[in-house]
CSV table of C-alpha atoms in Angstrom, one decimal:
chain,number,residue,atom,x,y,z
A,21,UNK,CA,-29.0,-20.2,-17.5
A,22,UNK,CA,-26.6,-18.2,-19.6
A,23,UNK,CA,-27.7,-14.6,-20.2
A,24,UNK,CA,-30.8,-15.1,-18.1
A,25,UNK,CA,-28.5,-15.7,-15.1
A,26,UNK,CA,-27.8,-12.4,-13.6
A,27,UNK,CA,-28.4,-10.6,-10.3
A,28,UNK,CA,-32.0,-9.3,-10.1
A,29,UNK,CA,-31.8,-8.0,-6.6
A,30,UNK,CA,-29.1,-5.7,-5.2
A,31,UNK,CA,-29.1,-7.8,-2.1
A,32,UNK,CA,-27.6,-10.6,-4.2
A,33,UNK,CA,-24.5,-8.5,-4.9
A,34,UNK,CA,-21.5,-9.6,-2.9
A,35,UNK,CA,-18.1,-8.2,-2.8
A,36,UNK,CA,-14.7,-9.0,-1.4
A,37,UNK,CA,-12.9,-6.5,0.9
A,38,UNK,CA,-9.2,-6.5,1.4
A,39,UNK,CA,-6.3,-4.4,2.4
A,40,UNK,CA,-3.0,-4.0,0.7
A,41,UNK,CA,-0.3,-3.8,3.3
A,42,UNK,CA,2.3,-1.3,2.2
A,43,UNK,CA,4.6,0.9,4.2
A,44,UNK,CA,7.6,2.9,3.3
A,45,UNK,CA,10.6,4.7,4.9
A,46,UNK,CA,11.8,7.7,2.9
A,47,UNK,CA,15.1,9.3,3.6
A,48,UNK,CA,15.0,13.1,3.5
A,49,UNK,CA,18.2,13.1,1.5
A,50,UNK,CA,21.3,15.3,1.6
A,51,UNK,CA,19.4,18.5,1.3
A,52,UNK,CA,16.6,17.4,3.6
A,53,UNK,CA,19.1,16.3,6.2
A,54,UNK,CA,20.5,19.9,6.4
A,55,UNK,CA,17.1,21.5,6.2
A,56,UNK,CA,15.7,19.5,9.1
A,57,UNK,CA,18.8,20.0,11.2
A,58,UNK,CA,18.1,23.7,10.7
A,59,UNK,CA,14.4,23.2,11.7
A,60,UNK,CA,15.5,21.6,14.9
A,61,UNK,CA,17.5,24.8,15.6
A,62,UNK,CA,14.5,26.9,14.7
A,63,UNK,CA,16.0,28.0,11.4
A,64,UNK,CA,14.9,27.7,7.8
A,65,UNK,CA,17.7,27.0,5.3
A,66,UNK,CA,17.5,27.8,1.6
A,67,UNK,CA,19.7,27.1,-1.3
A,68,UNK,CA,20.8,30.1,-3.4
A,69,UNK,CA,22.1,29.7,-6.9
A,70,UNK,CA,24.8,32.3,-7.4
A,71,UNK,CA,24.7,32.0,-11.2
A,72,UNK,CA,21.0,32.3,-11.9
A,73,UNK,CA,19.8,33.9,-8.6
A,74,UNK,CA,17.0,31.4,-7.7
A,75,UNK,CA,16.6,30.8,-4.0
A,76,UNK,CA,15.2,27.3,-3.4
A,77,UNK,CA,13.2,26.5,-0.3
A,78,UNK,CA,13.2,23.7,0.7
A,79,UNK,CA,16.9,23.6,-0.4
A,80,UNK,CA,18.1,21.5,-3.3
A,81,UNK,CA,21.5,19.8,-3.8
A,82,UNK,CA,21.8,21.3,-7.3
A,83,UNK,CA,20.2,24.1,-9.3
A,84,UNK,CA,17.3,22.7,-11.4
A,85,UNK,CA,17.9,25.4,-14.0
A,86,UNK,CA,21.7,25.5,-14.5
A,87,UNK,CA,22.8,22.3,-12.7
A,88,UNK,CA,25.1,24.3,-10.4
A,89,UNK,CA,26.1,22.6,-7.2
A,90,UNK,CA,24.3,24.3,-4.3
A,91,UNK,CA,24.7,22.2,-1.2
A,92,UNK,CA,27.9,23.8,0.1
A,93,UNK,CA,26.4,27.2,0.8
A,94,UNK,CA,22.9,27.1,2.2
A,95,UNK,CA,21.7,30.4,3.6
A,96,UNK,CA,19.5,31.1,6.6
A,97,UNK,CA,16.2,32.8,5.9
A,98,UNK,CA,13.7,34.2,8.3
A,99,UNK,CA,10.9,31.8,9.1
A,100,UNK,CA,8.2,34.1,7.8
A,101,UNK,CA,6.4,34.7,4.6
A,102,UNK,CA,3.1,35.4,2.9
A,103,UNK,CA,0.0,33.2,2.4
A,104,UNK,CA,0.2,32.2,-1.3
A,105,UNK,CA,-3.0,30.2,-1.2
A,106,UNK,CA,-5.0,28.4,1.4
A,107,UNK,CA,-7.8,26.0,2.0
A,108,UNK,CA,-10.2,25.1,4.8
A,109,UNK,CA,-10.1,21.4,5.5
A,110,UNK,CA,-13.1,19.7,7.1
A,111,UNK,CA,-11.8,16.1,6.9
A,112,UNK,CA,-8.9,14.1,8.2
A,113,UNK,CA,-6.6,12.1,5.9
A,114,UNK,CA,-8.7,9.0,6.5
A,115,UNK,CA,-11.8,10.8,5.3
A,116,UNK,CA,-13.4,11.2,8.8
A,117,UNK,CA,-14.9,14.5,9.7
A,118,UNK,CA,-12.9,16.9,11.9
A,119,UNK,CA,-14.7,18.4,14.9
A,120,UNK,CA,-13.4,21.7,13.8
A,121,UNK,CA,-12.0,22.5,10.3
A,122,UNK,CA,-8.4,23.3,9.9
A,123,UNK,CA,-6.7,25.9,7.7
A,124,UNK,CA,-3.9,24.7,5.5
A,125,UNK,CA,-1.8,27.2,3.4
A,126,UNK,CA,1.0,27.4,1.0
A,127,UNK,CA,3.3,29.9,2.6
A,128,UNK,CA,5.7,31.6,0.3
A,129,UNK,CA,8.8,32.2,2.4
A,130,UNK,CA,10.3,35.7,2.3
A,131,UNK,CA,13.6,36.2,0.5
A,132,UNK,CA,13.1,32.9,-1.4
A,133,UNK,CA,11.4,31.6,-4.5
A,134,UNK,CA,9.9,28.7,-2.6
A,135,UNK,CA,7.5,27.9,0.2
A,136,UNK,CA,6.0,25.4,2.6
A,137,UNK,CA,2.6,23.8,2.9
A,138,UNK,CA,1.6,24.1,6.5
A,139,UNK,CA,-1.1,24.8,9.0
A,140,UNK,CA,-2.3,28.3,9.9
A,141,UNK,CA,-3.0,29.0,13.5
A,142,UNK,CA,-4.2,32.0,15.5
A,143,UNK,CA,-6.4,33.1,12.7
A,144,UNK,CA,-10.0,32.4,11.7
A,145,UNK,CA,-11.1,31.3,8.2
A,146,UNK,CA,-12.9,34.7,7.9
A,147,UNK,CA,-9.7,36.6,8.7
A,148,UNK,CA,-7.2,34.9,6.5
A,149,UNK,CA,-6.5,36.3,3.0
A,150,UNK,CA,-4.0,35.7,0.2
A,151,UNK,CA,-1.0,37.9,0.8
A,152,UNK,CA,-1.3,37.8,4.6
A,153,UNK,CA,2.1,38.1,6.4
A,154,UNK,CA,2.7,35.1,8.6
A,155,UNK,CA,5.5,33.7,10.7
A,156,UNK,CA,6.4,30.2,11.9
A,157,UNK,CA,5.6,29.1,15.4
A,158,UNK,CA,8.1,26.4,16.5
A,159,UNK,CA,7.5,23.7,19.1
A,160,UNK,CA,9.6,24.0,22.2
A,161,UNK,CA,13.1,22.9,21.3
A,162,UNK,CA,12.9,19.6,23.4
A,163,UNK,CA,9.9,18.4,21.4
A,164,UNK,CA,11.5,19.0,18.0
A,165,UNK,CA,12.4,15.8,16.0
A,166,UNK,CA,13.6,17.0,12.7
A,167,UNK,CA,10.2,17.0,11.1
A,168,UNK,CA,8.2,19.7,9.3
A,169,UNK,CA,5.8,19.4,12.3
A,170,UNK,CA,8.5,20.9,14.5
A,171,UNK,CA,6.8,24.0,13.2
A,172,UNK,CA,3.4,24.0,14.9
A,173,UNK,CA,1.8,26.4,12.4
A,174,UNK,CA,2.2,29.8,10.8
A,175,UNK,CA,0.4,32.6,12.5
A,176,UNK,CA,-0.3,36.2,11.4
A,177,UNK,CA,2.8,38.3,11.9
A,178,UNK,CA,2.5,40.9,14.6
B,17,UNK,CA,36.4,3.4,-11.9
B,18,UNK,CA,38.0,6.4,-10.2
B,19,UNK,CA,35.5,8.7,-11.8
B,20,UNK,CA,32.6,6.6,-10.5
B,21,UNK,CA,33.9,6.6,-7.0
B,22,UNK,CA,34.4,10.3,-7.1
B,23,UNK,CA,31.0,10.9,-8.5
B,24,UNK,CA,29.4,8.7,-5.8
B,25,UNK,CA,31.3,10.6,-3.1
B,26,UNK,CA,30.0,13.9,-4.4
B,27,UNK,CA,26.4,12.9,-5.1
B,28,UNK,CA,25.4,9.9,-3.1
B,29,UNK,CA,25.3,8.8,0.5
B,30,UNK,CA,25.6,5.1,1.1
B,31,UNK,CA,23.3,3.9,3.9
B,32,UNK,CA,23.2,0.6,5.8
B,33,UNK,CA,20.3,-1.2,7.4
B,34,UNK,CA,21.9,-0.2,10.7
B,35,UNK,CA,21.7,3.4,9.8
B,36,UNK,CA,17.9,3.1,9.5
B,37,UNK,CA,17.6,1.2,12.8
B,38,UNK,CA,19.7,3.7,14.8
B,39,UNK,CA,18.1,6.7,13.1
B,40,UNK,CA,21.4,8.1,11.7
B,41,UNK,CA,19.5,10.2,9.3
B,42,UNK,CA,16.0,11.8,9.1
B,43,UNK,CA,13.4,9.7,7.5
B,44,UNK,CA,9.7,9.9,6.9
B,45,UNK,CA,7.7,6.7,7.7
B,46,UNK,CA,4.2,6.2,6.3
B,47,UNK,CA,1.7,3.5,6.0
B,48,UNK,CA,-0.8,4.2,3.3
B,49,UNK,CA,-4.2,2.7,4.2
B,50,UNK,CA,-4.9,0.9,1.0
B,51,UNK,CA,-8.3,-0.7,1.0
B,52,UNK,CA,-10.3,-2.2,-1.9
B,53,UNK,CA,-13.7,-3.7,-2.4
B,54,UNK,CA,-13.9,-6.1,-5.4
B,55,UNK,CA,-17.2,-7.1,-6.9
B,56,UNK,CA,-17.5,-10.9,-6.8
B,57,UNK,CA,-19.7,-11.0,-9.9
B,58,UNK,CA,-22.4,-13.7,-10.5
B,59,UNK,CA,-20.1,-16.7,-10.8
B,60,UNK,CA,-17.6,-16.1,-8.0
B,61,UNK,CA,-20.4,-14.7,-5.8
B,62,UNK,CA,-22.3,-18.0,-6.0
B,63,UNK,CA,-19.0,-20.0,-5.7
B,64,UNK,CA,-18.2,-18.3,-2.4
B,65,UNK,CA,-21.7,-18.7,-1.1
B,66,UNK,CA,-21.6,-22.5,-1.9
B,67,UNK,CA,-18.2,-22.8,-0.2
B,68,UNK,CA,-19.9,-21.6,3.0
B,69,UNK,CA,-22.3,-24.6,2.6
B,70,UNK,CA,-19.3,-26.9,2.2
B,71,UNK,CA,-19.8,-27.4,-1.6
B,72,UNK,CA,-17.5,-26.7,-4.4
B,73,UNK,CA,-19.5,-25.6,-7.5
B,74,UNK,CA,-18.2,-25.6,-11.0
B,75,UNK,CA,-19.8,-24.3,-14.2
B,76,UNK,CA,-20.2,-26.3,-17.5
B,77,UNK,CA,-19.7,-25.4,-21.1
B,78,UNK,CA,-21.8,-27.8,-23.2
B,79,UNK,CA,-20.0,-26.9,-26.4
B,80,UNK,CA,-16.4,-27.8,-25.3
B,81,UNK,CA,-17.7,-30.2,-22.6
B,82,UNK,CA,-15.5,-28.6,-19.9
B,83,UNK,CA,-16.4,-28.4,-16.3
B,84,UNK,CA,-14.8,-25.2,-15.2
B,85,UNK,CA,-13.4,-24.4,-11.8
B,86,UNK,CA,-13.4,-21.7,-10.5
B,87,UNK,CA,-16.7,-21.2,-12.2
B,88,UNK,CA,-17.0,-18.5,-14.8
B,89,UNK,CA,-19.9,-16.9,-16.8
B,90,UNK,CA,-18.1,-17.0,-20.1
B,91,UNK,CA,-16.2,-19.8,-21.9
B,92,UNK,CA,-13.0,-18.2,-23.1
B,93,UNK,CA,-12.4,-21.1,-25.5
B,94,UNK,CA,-15.9,-21.3,-27.2
B,95,UNK,CA,-16.5,-17.5,-26.8
B,96,UNK,CA,-20.0,-18.2,-25.5
B,97,UNK,CA,-22.0,-17.9,-22.3
B,98,UNK,CA,-21.5,-21.0,-20.0
B,99,UNK,CA,-24.3,-23.4,-19.1
B,100,UNK,CA,-25.3,-25.2,-15.9
B,101,UNK,CA,-23.8,-25.3,-12.4
B,102,UNK,CA,-22.6,-28.6,-11.2
B,103,UNK,CA,-21.1,-29.7,-7.8
B,104,UNK,CA,-17.7,-31.2,-7.9
B,105,UNK,CA,-15.8,-33.2,-5.3
B,106,UNK,CA,-13.6,-31.8,-2.5
B,107,UNK,CA,-10.9,-34.3,-3.4
B,108,UNK,CA,-8.3,-33.9,-6.1
B,109,UNK,CA,-4.7,-34.3,-7.3
B,110,UNK,CA,-1.7,-32.1,-6.8
B,111,UNK,CA,-0.9,-30.5,-10.2
B,112,UNK,CA,2.0,-28.5,-9.0
B,113,UNK,CA,3.3,-27.2,-5.7
B,114,UNK,CA,5.9,-25.0,-4.0
B,115,UNK,CA,7.7,-25.0,-0.7
B,116,UNK,CA,7.9,-21.5,0.5
B,117,UNK,CA,10.6,-20.6,3.0
B,118,UNK,CA,9.3,-17.0,3.4
B,119,UNK,CA,6.0,-15.7,4.7
B,120,UNK,CA,3.6,-13.1,3.1
B,121,UNK,CA,5.9,-10.2,4.1
B,122,UNK,CA,8.8,-12.0,2.5
B,123,UNK,CA,10.4,-12.7,5.9
B,124,UNK,CA,12.2,-16.0,6.3
B,125,UNK,CA,10.2,-18.6,8.2
B,126,UNK,CA,12.1,-19.4,11.5
B,127,UNK,CA,13.6,-22.9,11.8
B,128,UNK,CA,11.2,-25.4,13.3
B,129,UNK,CA,8.1,-23.6,11.9
B,130,UNK,CA,6.3,-25.1,9.0
B,131,UNK,CA,7.1,-23.8,5.6
B,132,UNK,CA,4.1,-22.8,3.4
B,133,UNK,CA,3.3,-25.4,0.9
B,134,UNK,CA,0.9,-23.9,-1.7
B,135,UNK,CA,-0.3,-26.2,-4.4
B,136,UNK,CA,-2.6,-26.2,-7.5
B,137,UNK,CA,-5.1,-29.0,-6.9
B,138,UNK,CA,-7.0,-30.4,-9.8
B,139,UNK,CA,-10.4,-31.1,-8.4
B,140,UNK,CA,-12.2,-34.4,-9.0
B,141,UNK,CA,-15.2,-33.8,-11.3
B,142,UNK,CA,-13.7,-30.7,-12.9
B,143,UNK,CA,-11.9,-30.9,-16.3
B,144,UNK,CA,-8.2,-31.7,-16.3
B,145,UNK,CA,-6.1,-28.7,-15.4
B,146,UNK,CA,-9.0,-27.0,-13.6
B,147,UNK,CA,-8.6,-26.5,-9.9
B,148,UNK,CA,-7.9,-24.5,-6.8
B,149,UNK,CA,-4.7,-22.8,-5.6
B,150,UNK,CA,-4.6,-23.7,-1.9
B,151,UNK,CA,-2.4,-24.8,0.9
B,152,UNK,CA,-1.3,-28.3,1.7
B,153,UNK,CA,-0.9,-29.5,5.3
B,154,UNK,CA,-0.5,-32.7,7.4
B,155,UNK,CA,2.2,-33.8,5.1
B,156,UNK,CA,6.0,-33.2,5.3
B,157,UNK,CA,7.0,-30.7,2.6
B,158,UNK,CA,9.6,-33.2,1.2
B,159,UNK,CA,6.9,-35.9,0.9
B,160,UNK,CA,4.7,-33.9,-1.4
B,161,UNK,CA,4.7,-35.0,-5.0
B,162,UNK,CA,2.9,-34.1,-8.3
B,163,UNK,CA,0.0,-36.5,-8.6
B,164,UNK,CA,-0.6,-36.9,-4.9
B,165,UNK,CA,-4.2,-37.5,-3.9
B,166,UNK,CA,-5.6,-34.9,-1.5
B,167,UNK,CA,-8.8,-33.9,0.3
B,168,UNK,CA,-10.2,-30.6,1.6
B,169,UNK,CA,-10.3,-30.0,5.3
B,170,UNK,CA,-13.2,-27.6,6.0
B,171,UNK,CA,-13.6,-25.2,8.8
B,172,UNK,CA,-16.5,-25.9,11.1
B,173,UNK,CA,-19.7,-24.5,9.6
B,174,UNK,CA,-20.0,-21.8,12.2
B,175,UNK,CA,-16.6,-20.4,11.3
B,176,UNK,CA,-17.2,-20.2,7.5
B,177,UNK,CA,-17.7,-16.8,5.9
B,178,UNK,CA,-18.0,-17.6,2.2
B,179,UNK,CA,-14.3,-17.5,1.3
B,180,UNK,CA,-11.8,-19.8,-0.2
B,181,UNK,CA,-10.3,-20.0,3.3
B,182,UNK,CA,-13.5,-21.8,4.4
B,183,UNK,CA,-11.3,-24.7,3.3
B,184,UNK,CA,-8.5,-24.7,5.8
B,185,UNK,CA,-6.1,-26.8,3.7
B,186,UNK,CA,-5.9,-29.9,1.7
B,187,UNK,CA,-4.4,-33.1,3.3
B,188,UNK,CA,-3.3,-36.3,1.8
B,189,UNK,CA,-6.0,-38.9,1.4
């Protein structure tokens, strides 16, 4: 007994498996609401701060640097930009292996100081490079739901 | 007061439950898949294995003369390794209990359905205050009292998996 009592075979080890049931509903907020209305219409909206010149994308309700109110005057920007960085993803969110890897990039949107993390399409991993010009490909209007996935992916700009 | 209302107007958007149901605004729904695996350890590992056999096993500390349930490898009172295993009874006494009107998801239990009646049961053979947190059944919630004598109702042996739920519930003796 006592100290002598310990597992000597790994087959004696037992464990308890469980799941923690959690779910959440996150509202996109005042800025997100306008941003995703724009996405439904095939537009990207940004928030420009007139006093310090920063252009936020996704838009903000106020300027994070000077606290100016921004939400009254969002501006349309073209749904295009440049690959800021990218990665080739071989696994799904649940850790399972994808049949084909997928390209995910941070796309810095032109005319703004911000960007979107999104899929890249119409380009192979060998072809993609940092600085590549890309444009958003939207789903058909009927399929759009006010989600970032209303954009199918970004593809090399023709 | 006026300032607060004006600030709210400018910066906040009140939402009702209805707004979520009807989809008034955009939302992102997500269910994170949170899984864990917890090492049973030596004491709880054996405890669970014995439950599968229909036995409740406790562990003794010879120094303080306590019979500890659930079993543990270390006596937190004497600061020493515990000693021998000993079987205890599957009967006991209600130490404390609750009548829960909500389920695990905190939803109200509909009228007519049984409320959950969890209880701490001091097991016969274990030291006073030592016992199991489990469910009571086969007794009206308003008939439960502290000091009530109860007995374990086990699952059929084929259904046991080595879990505390191998005991279905405790019922009055």
